Amino acid sequence: MKDYSLYIGGEDTAGTGHVHAVHTSLMLDDVLTAVSMKRRLDKGGELQPDDKVLSRCAMAGPDQLRAAAEAAHSAKPAWAAVPLERRLELIGRFHRELDRRIDEFTALLIAEGHPRRFADIEAMSILDSTGPEAVDFYRRQLVQEIETPQRRLAMVRKPDGVVGLTPPQNAATTNSAVGVPVLAAGNTLVLRAPQGCPTGTHFLYRELVAPLLDELGAPPGTLNIVTAPTALTLRHWIDSPLVDDIFYFGDSTRGIAIGQECVAAGTKPILELAGNDGLVVWRDADLTHAARALTESFIGSGQVCLVPKFGIVHPAVADELLERLRAEVERIRPSRPEDETAWLSPVMKSDNYFEFLREAVESGAQVLTGGHRCDLDGDPDEAGSFIAPTVLRVDGLEHADGVRAVREETFFPMLPVVVPEDPGDDEKLFSSVLDFLGANRYGLRNSLWARDPHIIDRFCSELSVGGLLKVNDSHIGTVAPLPAHGGTGLSGGPFGESNLPVVSTTHLQGISVANGDDPRESAYGLRQRPATRPA
């Protein structure tokens, strides 16, 4: 069992109590026993020899949250003054240390309930986004210099200061890794590890990042780690004059409201919210690869923001594509998260699943596969922890526009595939597809499978919705150094865009260093203005 204190001002600190995490496999074997054990331990009960506990993490109350913000505020001038190249070393050292301990890290993700295939993707995405190419890219975003005969000019991004980071419970550990470039940009950090799955986040920062900051000579308070309720933490950060940015992951309704509160309080909100990504398959696409890309919708049983949430397929290839997709999906079976083929996760929001399914079917959608709960063996079971991956066929863009399973974010294994009516004119059809994507209220990612350069160019040039556009590629895969986060609309709020943390938690400053010429000549130029003639 891992045992983590709070980490405040460079010291391990006691909290107000503890929260315990249990291995997901125990939840699958005997959920009542697992929940009962967790509740007993969280209330202060004694740990028994046969208790299967993943971690014990100290809980923070108002006093500890205040101390963490004060420590980060005290450290920010000294850390910001450390030369950029020294701070960027943090990312490279973190990359090497994580690579060295990657098996241990992946095992923790699996223990927290991430299917092995998803855990492997997550681990590799962090390594890709912290590698040498990514660091070089970050450097270019932070400093640009121009030499002229009279001056040395620079556009420099300066750190905002104290950043409060609260990752989402469904993928806390992986998303918390955005804090590493936030620190490298010169900010200090207060990191909230979610109560429901704190283990991996504590591991990543207490066992990897904190020692590396010590090696680099970072002042105490540069990094602070707390576990606390979301509402309590956010209330403190919004009300505190010491917190400059709040980096929030969560649902759109709550996130937009938090953004409004932040702006009213003079705090910068950085919002990572819900997604409803579209994947388009054109008539000339590689249908085998396109079908496999669509199956990424079911990674973690669809309980991941960055997977395809709906597809649109050209009517000329719809039947063939859907048959290939159905065959791929029916091979995806429930399993324990540690199994080599693990793909699915237990589903929490089953009521929403059946509500959306009923509405879609009543509106005319066809269920091609799935549509029921199942047990760990994949057999239908009304009390099962899993939901069979479900593919729907929805005919017509106009029809699809009124189907909630298409137009709203879903957080369960349901993939509606829209087949537009064929107008007999591909230019007109693709315009309709782009209009449909452009009307999406969400905007994390959109992707396209096509060979026609003209179609690809139109997709890339005309579609402005989304933080990331991908063509003929994995929808969920990382493509460092491009950002893996960020989006438009309800995915990022009114200021939403592709989110590079070294940019979003810094602000742009222009700098001009002149040779010391006469300021009047500098201001007015070498030529004198012509005398003003009387009218």
Short mmCIF file of C-alpha atoms in Angstrom, two decimals:
data_model
loop_
_atom_site.label_atom_id
_atom_site.label_comp_id
_atom_site.label_asym_id
_atom_site.label_seq_id
_atom_site.Cartn_x
_atom_site.Cartn_y
_atom_site.Cartn_z
CA MET A 1 0.00 0.00 0.00
CA LYS A 2 1.25 3.46 -0.89
CA ASP A 3 0.85 6.06 1.84
CA TYR A 4 0.83 9.72 0.82
CA SER A 5 0.72 12.78 3.05
CA LEU A 6 -0.17 16.21 1.80
CA TYR A 7 2.81 17.96 0.24
CA ILE A 8 2.90 21.66 1.15
CA GLY A 9 5.84 24.04 1.08
CA GLY A 10 8.30 21.26 0.33
CA GLU A 11 7.26 19.12 3.31
CA ASP A 12 5.04 16.10 3.87
CA THR A 13 2.15 17.41 5.94
CA ALA A 14 -0.61 15.74 7.95
CA GLY A 15 -4.21 16.25 6.90
CA THR A 16 -7.62 16.14 8.50
CA GLY A 17 -8.12 12.45 7.77
CA HIS A 18 -7.49 9.92 5.03
CA VAL A 19 -9.13 8.57 1.90
CA HIS A 20 -8.37 5.04 0.71
CA ALA A 21 -8.24 3.67 -2.82
CA VAL A 22 -8.90 0.02 -3.63
CA HIS A 23 -7.85 -2.01 -6.64
CA THR A 24 -10.51 -2.07 -9.34
CA SER A 25 -10.29 -5.85 -9.64
CA LEU A 26 -11.54 -6.09 -6.06
CA MET A 27 -14.52 -3.95 -7.04
CA LEU A 28 -15.25 -6.35 -9.91
CA ASP A 29 -14.98 -9.42 -7.66
CA ASP A 30 -17.06 -8.17 -4.73
CA VAL A 31 -18.24 -4.57 -4.95
CA LEU A 32 -20.11 -4.65 -1.62
CA THR A 33 -17.07 -5.87 0.31
CA ALA A 34 -14.82 -3.36 -1.43
CA VAL A 35 -17.12 -0.40 -0.76
CA SER A 36 -17.68 -1.48 2.85
CA MET A 37 -13.94 -1.78 3.46
CA LYS A 38 -13.24 1.62 1.92
CA ARG A 39 -15.92 3.32 4.00
CA ARG A 40 -14.63 1.70 7.18
CA LEU A 41 -11.08 2.82 6.53
CA ASP A 42 -12.08 6.34 5.42
CA LYS A 43 -13.92 6.75 8.73
CA GLY A 44 -10.74 5.91 10.66
CA GLY A 45 -11.04 2.15 11.02
CA GLU A 46 -7.96 -0.01 11.52
CA LEU A 47 -6.29 -1.51 8.47
CA GLN A 48 -6.60 -5.30 8.62
CA PRO A 49 -3.95 -7.69 7.24
CA ASP A 50 -6.29 -8.96 4.52
CA ASP A 51 -7.49 -5.50 3.40
CA LYS A 52 -6.56 -5.03 -0.26
CA VAL A 53 -5.80 -1.32 -0.37
CA LEU A 54 -4.01 0.46 -3.19
CA SER A 55 -3.22 3.65 -1.29
CA ARG A 56 -3.98 5.85 1.69
CA CYS A 57 -3.90 9.60 1.00
CA ALA A 58 -4.20 12.43 3.51
CA MET A 59 -7.18 14.76 3.12
CA ALA A 60 -6.87 18.55 3.16
CA GLY A 61 -9.24 20.93 4.88
CA PRO A 62 -9.50 24.72 4.60
CA ASP A 63 -6.34 25.33 6.64
CA GLN A 64 -4.23 23.05 4.44
CA LEU A 65 -5.66 24.54 1.24
CA ARG A 66 -4.81 28.00 2.51
CA ALA A 67 -1.29 26.91 3.44
CA ALA A 68 -0.74 25.38 -0.01
CA ALA A 69 -1.77 28.60 -1.78
CA GLU A 70 0.44 30.66 0.54
CA ALA A 71 3.42 28.37 -0.09
CA ALA A 72 2.93 28.58 -3.85
CA HIS A 73 2.57 32.36 -3.68
CA SER A 74 5.77 32.71 -1.64
CA ALA A 75 7.73 30.54 -4.07
CA LYS A 76 6.60 32.14 -7.32
CA PRO A 77 9.11 35.06 -7.57
CA ALA A 78 12.13 32.83 -7.00
CA TRP A 79 10.96 30.06 -9.32
CA ALA A 80 10.01 32.50 -12.09
CA ALA A 81 13.50 34.01 -11.82
CA VAL A 82 15.18 30.67 -12.59
CA PRO A 83 16.46 30.80 -16.20
CA LEU A 84 14.12 29.25 -18.74
CA GLU A 85 16.64 26.65 -19.89
CA ARG A 86 17.01 25.43 -16.33
CA ARG A 87 13.25 25.20 -15.88
CA LEU A 88 12.83 23.34 -19.17
CA GLU A 89 15.22 20.71 -17.82
CA LEU A 90 12.35 19.64 -15.57
CA ILE A 91 10.44 18.28 -18.57
CA GLY A 92 13.38 16.31 -19.95
CA ARG A 93 14.27 14.85 -16.56
CA PHE A 94 10.65 13.96 -15.91
CA HIS A 95 10.47 12.24 -19.31
CA ARG A 96 13.52 10.10 -18.53
CA GLU A 97 12.36 9.21 -15.02
CA LEU A 98 8.87 8.27 -16.17
CA ASP A 99 10.35 6.16 -18.97
CA ARG A 100 12.48 4.36 -16.37
CA ARG A 101 9.42 3.62 -14.22
CA ILE A 102 6.87 3.22 -17.00
CA ASP A 103 5.85 -0.33 -16.02
CA GLU A 104 5.17 0.75 -12.45
CA PHE A 105 3.22 3.76 -13.68
CA THR A 106 1.12 1.72 -16.10
CA ALA A 107 0.36 -0.80 -13.37
CA LEU A 108 -0.99 2.01 -11.20
CA LEU A 109 -3.26 3.22 -14.00
CA ILE A 110 -4.58 -0.32 -14.40
CA ALA A 111 -5.10 -0.66 -10.65
CA GLU A 112 -7.16 2.54 -10.76
CA GLY A 113 -9.43 0.91 -13.33
CA HIS A 114 -7.99 1.87 -16.70
CA PRO A 115 -8.05 -1.03 -19.18
CA ARG A 116 -4.55 -2.09 -20.14
CA ARG A 117 -4.79 -0.88 -23.73
CA PHE A 118 -5.97 2.54 -22.58
CA ALA A 119 -3.31 2.66 -19.86
CA ASP A 120 -0.63 1.97 -22.47
CA ILE A 121 -1.98 4.79 -24.65
CA GLU A 122 -2.02 7.17 -21.68
CA ALA A 123 1.52 6.36 -20.63
CA MET A 124 2.86 6.78 -24.14
CA SER A 125 1.00 10.06 -24.59
CA ILE A 126 2.76 11.55 -21.57
CA LEU A 127 6.13 10.37 -22.83
CA ASP A 128 5.45 11.76 -26.31
CA SER A 129 4.39 15.16 -24.95
CA THR A 130 7.52 15.49 -22.79
CA GLY A 131 10.15 14.29 -25.27
CA PRO A 132 12.96 16.40 -26.81
CA GLU A 133 10.89 17.54 -29.82
CA ALA A 134 8.13 18.74 -27.51
CA VAL A 135 10.59 20.64 -25.31
CA ASP A 136 12.08 22.40 -28.35
CA PHE A 137 8.58 23.36 -29.45
CA TYR A 138 7.71 24.72 -26.00
CA ARG A 139 10.88 26.81 -26.01
CA ARG A 140 9.91 28.42 -29.31
CA GLN A 141 6.48 29.31 -27.91
CA LEU A 142 7.97 30.98 -24.85
CA VAL A 143 10.69 33.14 -26.43
CA GLN A 144 11.03 34.72 -29.87
CA GLU A 145 13.79 37.25 -30.55
CA ILE A 146 14.36 39.73 -33.41
CA GLU A 147 17.61 41.64 -33.94
CA THR A 148 17.57 45.05 -35.66
CA PRO A 149 20.43 47.58 -36.06
CA GLN A 150 18.92 49.81 -33.37
CA ARG A 151 17.34 47.33 -30.96
CA ARG A 152 17.06 43.83 -29.64
CA LEU A 153 13.39 42.88 -29.67
CA ALA A 154 11.73 39.94 -27.98
CA MET A 155 8.29 38.49 -27.48
CA VAL A 156 8.40 36.55 -24.23
CA ARG A 157 5.74 34.61 -22.36
CA LYS A 158 5.92 35.24 -18.62
CA PRO A 159 4.37 32.93 -16.01
CA ASP A 160 0.97 33.88 -14.64
CA GLY A 161 2.00 32.87 -11.11
CA VAL A 162 0.12 30.41 -8.90
CA VAL A 163 -1.87 27.80 -10.86
CA GLY A 164 -4.49 25.61 -9.21
CA LEU A 165 -4.91 22.38 -11.19
CA THR A 166 -7.82 19.99 -10.67
CA PRO A 167 -7.82 17.01 -13.09
CA PRO A 168 -10.92 14.90 -13.83
CA GLN A 169 -11.71 11.79 -11.86
CA ASN A 170 -12.10 9.57 -14.95
CA ALA A 171 -8.48 10.15 -16.07
CA ALA A 172 -6.89 12.14 -13.26
CA THR A 173 -3.34 10.84 -13.44
CA THR A 174 -2.79 11.33 -17.15
CA ASN A 175 -4.43 14.74 -17.30
CA SER A 176 -2.56 15.92 -14.22
CA ALA A 177 0.63 15.61 -16.29
CA VAL A 178 -0.18 19.00 -17.87
CA GLY A 179 1.22 20.40 -14.63
CA VAL A 180 4.78 19.53 -15.65
CA PRO A 181 4.96 22.09 -18.52
CA VAL A 182 2.97 24.50 -16.32
CA LEU A 183 5.83 24.33 -13.83
CA ALA A 184 8.48 24.55 -16.54
CA ALA A 185 6.87 27.76 -17.79
CA GLY A 186 7.74 29.33 -14.44
CA ASN A 187 4.48 28.92 -12.54
CA THR A 188 4.08 27.43 -9.10
CA LEU A 189 1.46 24.74 -8.71
CA VAL A 190 -1.23 23.62 -6.28
CA LEU A 191 -2.40 20.23 -7.54
CA ARG A 192 -5.61 18.60 -6.33
CA ALA A 193 -5.59 14.80 -6.50
CA PRO A 194 -9.24 13.66 -6.76
CA GLN A 195 -10.65 11.76 -3.79
CA GLY A 196 -11.94 8.95 -5.98
CA CYS A 197 -8.59 8.09 -7.61
CA PRO A 198 -5.70 9.95 -5.96
CA THR A 199 -3.01 7.28 -6.19
CA GLY A 200 -1.53 7.83 -9.64
CA THR A 201 -1.53 11.61 -9.32
CA HIS A 202 0.33 11.46 -6.02
CA PHE A 203 2.78 8.95 -7.49
CA LEU A 204 3.51 11.09 -10.52
CA TYR A 205 4.17 14.26 -8.54
CA ARG A 206 5.38 13.13 -5.11
CA GLU A 207 7.67 10.37 -6.35
CA LEU A 208 8.81 11.84 -9.69
CA VAL A 209 8.26 15.60 -9.99
CA ALA A 210 9.00 16.71 -6.41
CA PRO A 211 12.50 15.12 -6.27
CA LEU A 212 13.33 16.55 -9.70
CA LEU A 213 12.36 20.05 -8.55
CA ASP A 214 14.65 19.60 -5.56
CA GLU A 215 17.49 18.60 -7.90
CA LEU A 216 16.90 21.78 -9.91
CA GLY A 217 16.99 23.95 -6.80
CA ALA A 218 13.34 24.99 -6.94
CA PRO A 219 12.21 26.89 -3.83
CA PRO A 220 9.92 25.10 -1.36
CA GLY A 221 6.32 25.69 -2.36
CA THR A 222 6.93 25.45 -6.10
CA LEU A 223 4.83 22.26 -6.01
CA ASN A 224 2.03 21.52 -3.55
CA ILE A 225 -0.18 18.41 -3.61
CA VAL A 226 -3.51 18.13 -1.81
CA THR A 227 -6.44 15.74 -1.82
CA ALA A 228 -9.70 17.53 -1.09
CA PRO A 229 -13.31 17.77 -2.27
CA THR A 230 -13.68 19.55 -5.59
CA ALA A 231 -16.21 22.13 -4.39
CA LEU A 232 -14.18 23.05 -1.31
CA THR A 233 -10.98 23.39 -3.33
CA LEU A 234 -12.51 25.49 -6.09
CA ARG A 235 -14.27 27.76 -3.62
CA HIS A 236 -10.98 28.46 -1.87
CA TRP A 237 -9.08 29.05 -5.12
CA ILE A 238 -11.71 31.39 -6.57
CA ASP A 239 -11.91 33.40 -3.35
CA SER A 240 -8.14 33.51 -2.78
CA PRO A 241 -6.21 36.55 -4.03
CA LEU A 242 -3.12 34.33 -4.12
CA VAL A 243 -4.29 32.04 -6.95
CA ASP A 244 -3.75 33.47 -10.44
CA ASP A 245 -5.06 30.67 -12.72
CA ILE A 246 -7.49 27.79 -12.24
CA PHE A 247 -6.93 24.86 -14.62
CA TYR A 248 -10.21 22.96 -14.43
CA PHE A 249 -11.23 19.63 -15.96
CA GLY A 250 -14.89 18.68 -15.80
CA ASP A 251 -18.33 18.81 -17.36
CA SER A 252 -19.37 21.78 -19.46
CA THR A 253 -22.27 23.05 -17.37
CA ARG A 254 -20.23 23.28 -14.18
CA GLY A 255 -17.11 24.37 -16.04
CA ILE A 256 -18.69 27.34 -17.80
CA ALA A 257 -20.12 28.52 -14.46
CA ILE A 258 -16.70 28.18 -12.82
CA GLY A 259 -15.18 30.19 -15.65
CA GLN A 260 -17.67 32.99 -15.04
CA GLU A 261 -16.86 33.02 -11.32
CA CYS A 262 -13.14 33.11 -12.06
CA VAL A 263 -13.44 36.09 -14.40
CA ALA A 264 -15.59 37.96 -11.86
CA ALA A 265 -12.90 37.33 -9.23
CA GLY A 266 -10.05 38.41 -11.52
CA THR A 267 -8.69 34.87 -11.91
CA LYS A 268 -7.82 33.32 -15.29
CA PRO A 269 -9.88 30.20 -16.04
CA ILE A 270 -8.38 27.47 -18.21
CA LEU A 271 -11.23 25.11 -19.01
CA GLU A 272 -10.95 21.50 -20.19
CA LEU A 273 -14.54 20.40 -20.53
CA ALA A 274 -16.74 17.87 -22.28
CA GLY A 275 -16.33 16.62 -25.83
CA ASN A 276 -18.52 15.30 -28.64
CA ASP A 277 -16.00 14.46 -31.35
CA GLY A 278 -16.97 13.57 -34.90
CA LEU A 279 -15.18 11.20 -37.28
CA VAL A 280 -15.95 11.42 -41.02
CA VAL A 281 -15.38 8.53 -43.43
CA TRP A 282 -15.39 9.59 -47.10
CA ARG A 283 -16.11 7.39 -50.10
CA ASP A 284 -12.41 6.82 -50.96
CA ALA A 285 -11.23 6.07 -47.41
CA ASP A 286 -9.33 2.98 -46.32
CA LEU A 287 -12.38 1.35 -44.75
CA THR A 288 -10.45 -1.15 -42.66
CA HIS A 289 -8.44 1.58 -40.98
CA ALA A 290 -11.45 3.87 -40.70
CA ALA A 291 -13.46 1.16 -38.95
CA ARG A 292 -10.64 0.58 -36.49
CA ALA A 293 -10.43 4.32 -35.80
CA LEU A 294 -14.16 4.35 -35.06
CA THR A 295 -13.74 1.52 -32.54
CA GLU A 296 -11.63 3.91 -30.45
CA SER A 297 -15.03 5.21 -29.35
CA PHE A 298 -15.21 2.23 -27.00
CA ILE A 299 -11.88 2.67 -25.21
CA GLY A 300 -12.74 2.80 -21.52
CA SER A 301 -16.35 2.11 -22.55
CA GLY A 302 -16.61 5.59 -24.04
CA GLN A 303 -15.93 7.25 -20.67
CA VAL A 304 -13.14 9.33 -22.18
CA CYS A 305 -13.59 12.83 -23.60
CA LEU A 306 -11.18 12.48 -26.52
CA VAL A 307 -12.69 9.46 -28.28
CA PRO A 308 -14.99 9.67 -31.33
CA LYS A 309 -18.56 10.15 -30.11
CA PHE A 310 -20.27 9.93 -33.50
CA GLY A 311 -19.36 9.04 -37.08
CA ILE A 312 -20.51 10.32 -40.46
CA VAL A 313 -19.97 7.98 -43.42
CA HIS A 314 -20.43 8.60 -47.14
CA PRO A 315 -23.59 6.80 -48.30
CA ALA A 316 -21.71 5.07 -51.13
CA VAL A 317 -19.62 3.07 -48.65
CA ALA A 318 -21.90 3.11 -45.60
CA ASP A 319 -23.06 -0.51 -45.75
CA GLU A 320 -19.55 -1.89 -46.18
CA LEU A 321 -18.08 0.37 -43.51
CA LEU A 322 -20.80 -0.48 -40.99
CA GLU A 323 -20.38 -4.20 -41.58
CA ARG A 324 -16.63 -3.94 -40.97
CA LEU A 325 -17.27 -1.80 -37.91
CA ARG A 326 -19.81 -4.26 -36.51
CA ALA A 327 -17.35 -7.12 -36.90
CA GLU A 328 -14.59 -5.14 -35.15
CA VAL A 329 -16.87 -4.10 -32.29
CA GLU A 330 -18.23 -7.58 -31.64
CA ARG A 331 -14.67 -8.71 -30.94
CA ILE A 332 -14.40 -6.21 -28.07
CA ARG A 333 -15.25 -8.09 -24.88
CA PRO A 334 -15.26 -7.21 -21.17
CA SER A 335 -12.25 -8.33 -19.18
CA ARG A 336 -10.26 -7.46 -16.10
CA PRO A 337 -8.31 -4.22 -16.51
CA GLU A 338 -4.98 -6.03 -16.18
CA ASP A 339 -5.69 -8.42 -19.07
CA GLU A 340 -3.60 -7.82 -22.19
CA THR A 341 -6.69 -7.33 -24.33
CA ALA A 342 -8.59 -5.15 -21.83
CA TRP A 343 -10.50 -2.39 -23.60
CA LEU A 344 -13.72 -1.77 -21.66
CA SER A 345 -14.43 -0.35 -18.21
CA PRO A 346 -17.43 -0.76 -15.91
CA VAL A 347 -20.06 1.87 -16.75
CA MET A 348 -21.33 4.25 -14.09
CA LYS A 349 -24.01 6.20 -15.99
CA SER A 350 -26.15 3.30 -17.17
CA ASP A 351 -29.46 5.16 -16.73
CA ASN A 352 -28.34 7.79 -19.24
CA TYR A 353 -27.26 5.05 -21.65
CA PHE A 354 -30.68 3.40 -21.75
CA GLU A 355 -32.46 6.76 -21.95
CA PHE A 356 -30.38 7.85 -24.94
CA LEU A 357 -30.75 4.43 -26.56
CA ARG A 358 -34.53 4.45 -26.19
CA GLU A 359 -34.82 7.97 -27.62
CA ALA A 360 -32.59 7.12 -30.59
CA VAL A 361 -34.50 3.94 -31.45
CA GLU A 362 -37.86 5.68 -31.11
CA SER A 363 -36.64 8.31 -33.58
CA GLY A 364 -35.76 5.62 -36.14
CA ALA A 365 -32.13 4.68 -35.36
CA GLN A 366 -31.14 1.05 -35.93
CA VAL A 367 -29.17 -0.92 -33.33
CA LEU A 368 -26.48 -2.81 -35.26
CA THR A 369 -24.82 -4.40 -32.24
CA GLY A 370 -24.95 -4.13 -28.45
CA GLY A 371 -27.79 -2.47 -26.60
CA HIS A 372 -27.64 -4.37 -23.29
CA ARG A 373 -25.77 -4.77 -20.03
CA CYS A 374 -23.38 -7.68 -19.67
CA ASP A 375 -21.17 -9.36 -17.11
CA LEU A 376 -17.42 -9.82 -17.03
CA ASP A 377 -17.72 -12.77 -19.42
CA GLY A 378 -19.69 -10.69 -21.95
CA ASP A 379 -22.96 -12.54 -21.35
CA PRO A 380 -26.17 -10.46 -21.14
CA ASP A 381 -26.85 -9.57 -17.49
CA GLU A 382 -29.22 -6.85 -16.30
CA ALA A 383 -27.07 -6.45 -13.17
CA GLY A 384 -23.75 -6.60 -15.03
CA SER A 385 -21.04 -3.99 -14.52
CA PHE A 386 -20.44 -3.54 -18.25
CA ILE A 387 -22.48 -2.40 -21.24
CA ALA A 388 -21.98 -4.14 -24.57
CA PRO A 389 -20.42 -1.74 -27.11
CA THR A 390 -23.33 -0.35 -29.09
CA VAL A 391 -23.37 0.87 -32.69
CA LEU A 392 -26.37 2.77 -34.05
CA ARG A 393 -27.18 3.64 -37.63
CA VAL A 394 -28.84 7.04 -38.02
CA ASP A 395 -30.01 7.93 -41.54
CA GLY A 396 -29.95 11.56 -42.65
CA LEU A 397 -28.11 14.59 -41.30
CA GLU A 398 -31.36 16.41 -40.62
CA HIS A 399 -32.64 13.44 -38.63
CA ALA A 400 -29.33 13.14 -36.76
CA ASP A 401 -29.48 16.78 -35.72
CA GLY A 402 -32.41 15.93 -33.46
CA VAL A 403 -30.90 12.80 -31.89
CA ARG A 404 -29.35 13.47 -28.48
CA ALA A 405 -26.96 10.53 -28.84
CA VAL A 406 -25.43 12.44 -31.77
CA ARG A 407 -25.65 16.04 -30.59
CA GLU A 408 -24.81 15.69 -26.89
CA GLU A 409 -21.76 14.28 -25.17
CA THR A 410 -22.22 10.67 -24.12
CA PHE A 411 -20.17 8.95 -21.46
CA PHE A 412 -20.96 5.33 -22.20
CA PRO A 413 -20.23 2.85 -25.05
CA MET A 414 -22.60 4.10 -27.73
CA LEU A 415 -21.47 5.13 -31.21
CA PRO A 416 -24.11 6.56 -33.56
CA VAL A 417 -22.99 6.50 -37.20
CA VAL A 418 -24.81 8.98 -39.41
CA VAL A 419 -25.42 8.12 -43.08
CA PRO A 420 -26.36 11.29 -44.99
CA GLU A 421 -28.78 11.26 -47.89
CA ASP A 422 -26.93 11.20 -51.22
CA PRO A 423 -27.64 14.40 -53.20
CA GLY A 424 -25.67 13.07 -56.17
CA ASP A 425 -23.12 15.85 -55.78
CA ASP A 426 -20.11 15.17 -53.55
CA GLU A 427 -19.19 18.85 -53.23
CA LYS A 428 -22.66 19.62 -51.93
CA LEU A 429 -22.62 16.57 -49.68
CA PHE A 430 -19.27 17.45 -48.12
CA SER A 431 -20.46 21.02 -47.55
CA SER A 432 -23.40 19.58 -45.63
CA VAL A 433 -21.05 17.40 -43.58
CA LEU A 434 -18.85 20.40 -42.74
CA ASP A 435 -21.93 22.42 -41.79
CA PHE A 436 -23.04 19.60 -39.49
CA LEU A 437 -19.63 19.44 -37.81
CA GLY A 438 -19.46 23.21 -37.61
CA ALA A 439 -22.78 23.34 -35.76
CA ASN A 440 -21.43 21.08 -33.00
CA ARG A 441 -21.65 22.92 -29.67
CA TYR A 442 -18.56 21.01 -28.52
CA GLY A 443 -15.12 21.17 -30.05
CA LEU A 444 -12.29 18.97 -28.79
CA ARG A 445 -11.33 17.02 -31.92
CA ASN A 446 -12.64 16.11 -35.35
CA SER A 447 -11.10 13.62 -37.73
CA LEU A 448 -11.42 12.56 -41.36
CA TRP A 449 -10.62 9.45 -43.36
CA ALA A 450 -10.23 10.28 -47.07
CA ARG A 451 -7.69 10.12 -49.91
CA ASP A 452 -8.88 12.98 -52.13
CA PRO A 453 -6.51 15.95 -51.54
CA HIS A 454 -9.32 18.38 -52.30
CA ILE A 455 -11.55 16.89 -49.60
CA ILE A 456 -8.67 16.88 -47.14
CA ASP A 457 -7.86 20.52 -47.92
CA ARG A 458 -11.48 21.55 -47.45
CA PHE A 459 -11.66 19.75 -44.12
CA CYS A 460 -8.50 21.43 -42.85
CA SER A 461 -9.22 24.92 -44.17
CA GLU A 462 -12.98 25.28 -43.69
CA LEU A 463 -13.62 23.57 -40.35
CA SER A 464 -12.91 25.92 -37.45
CA VAL A 465 -14.61 23.88 -34.72
CA GLY A 466 -12.19 21.84 -32.63
CA GLY A 467 -8.88 22.18 -30.87
CA LEU A 468 -7.35 19.49 -33.09
CA LEU A 469 -8.13 18.19 -36.57
CA LYS A 470 -6.74 14.79 -37.60
CA VAL A 471 -6.69 13.18 -41.03
CA ASN A 472 -6.13 9.45 -41.70
CA ASP A 473 -4.89 8.86 -38.17
CA SER A 474 -5.86 7.53 -34.79
CA HIS A 475 -8.46 9.86 -33.33
CA ILE A 476 -7.25 9.49 -29.75
CA GLY A 477 -3.51 9.20 -30.36
CA THR A 478 -1.08 11.93 -29.31
CA VAL A 479 0.73 13.83 -32.06
CA ALA A 480 3.31 15.75 -30.06
CA PRO A 481 4.29 18.52 -30.08
CA LEU A 482 0.74 19.47 -31.08
CA PRO A 483 -1.46 19.97 -28.01
CA ALA A 484 -3.47 17.02 -26.76
CA HIS A 485 -5.91 19.26 -24.90
CA GLY A 486 -8.17 22.21 -25.58
CA GLY A 487 -11.21 22.92 -27.66
CA THR A 488 -13.85 25.36 -28.78
CA GLY A 489 -17.46 25.94 -27.71
CA LEU A 490 -18.63 23.96 -24.69
CA SER A 491 -15.31 22.10 -24.66
CA GLY A 492 -13.26 25.16 -23.71
CA GLY A 493 -15.59 28.05 -22.98
CA PRO A 494 -15.60 31.45 -24.70
CA PHE A 495 -11.78 31.60 -24.79
CA GLY A 496 -11.42 27.95 -25.79
CA GLU A 497 -8.84 26.80 -28.32
CA SER A 498 -6.11 24.21 -28.66
CA ASN A 499 -4.48 24.22 -25.24
CA LEU A 500 -0.72 24.19 -24.87
CA PRO A 501 -0.19 24.54 -21.09
CA VAL A 502 3.05 26.53 -21.44
CA VAL A 503 1.00 29.09 -23.38
CA SER A 504 -2.33 29.03 -21.55
CA THR A 505 -0.74 29.59 -18.12
CA THR A 506 1.54 32.41 -19.31
CA HIS A 507 1.03 35.87 -20.77
CA LEU A 508 2.76 37.58 -23.68
CA GLN A 509 5.16 40.46 -23.03
CA GLY A 510 7.06 42.53 -25.59
CA ILE A 511 10.60 43.67 -24.76
CA SER A 512 12.70 46.27 -26.61
CA VAL A 513 16.35 46.93 -25.69
CA ALA A 514 17.73 49.89 -27.68
CA ASN A 515 21.32 51.08 -28.22
CA GLY A 516 20.77 54.25 -26.22
CA ASP A 517 20.06 56.74 -29.06
CA ASP A 518 18.37 60.07 -28.48
CA PRO A 519 14.81 59.17 -27.43
CA ARG A 520 13.36 61.95 -29.59
CA GLU A 521 15.00 60.47 -32.67
CA SER A 522 13.75 57.03 -31.62
CA ALA A 523 10.21 58.28 -31.20
CA TYR A 524 9.96 60.63 -34.18
CA GLY A 525 12.35 58.98 -36.60
CA LEU A 526 15.28 60.57 -38.45
CA ARG A 527 13.10 62.62 -40.77
CA GLN A 528 11.58 65.82 -39.46
CA ARG A 529 7.93 66.47 -40.03
CA PRO A 530 7.19 69.20 -42.59
CA ALA A 531 6.23 72.54 -41.07
CA THR A 532 2.52 73.08 -40.76
CA ARG A 533 1.31 75.73 -43.20
CA PRO A 534 -1.38 78.16 -42.16
CA ALA A 535 -4.72 77.58 -43.78
#
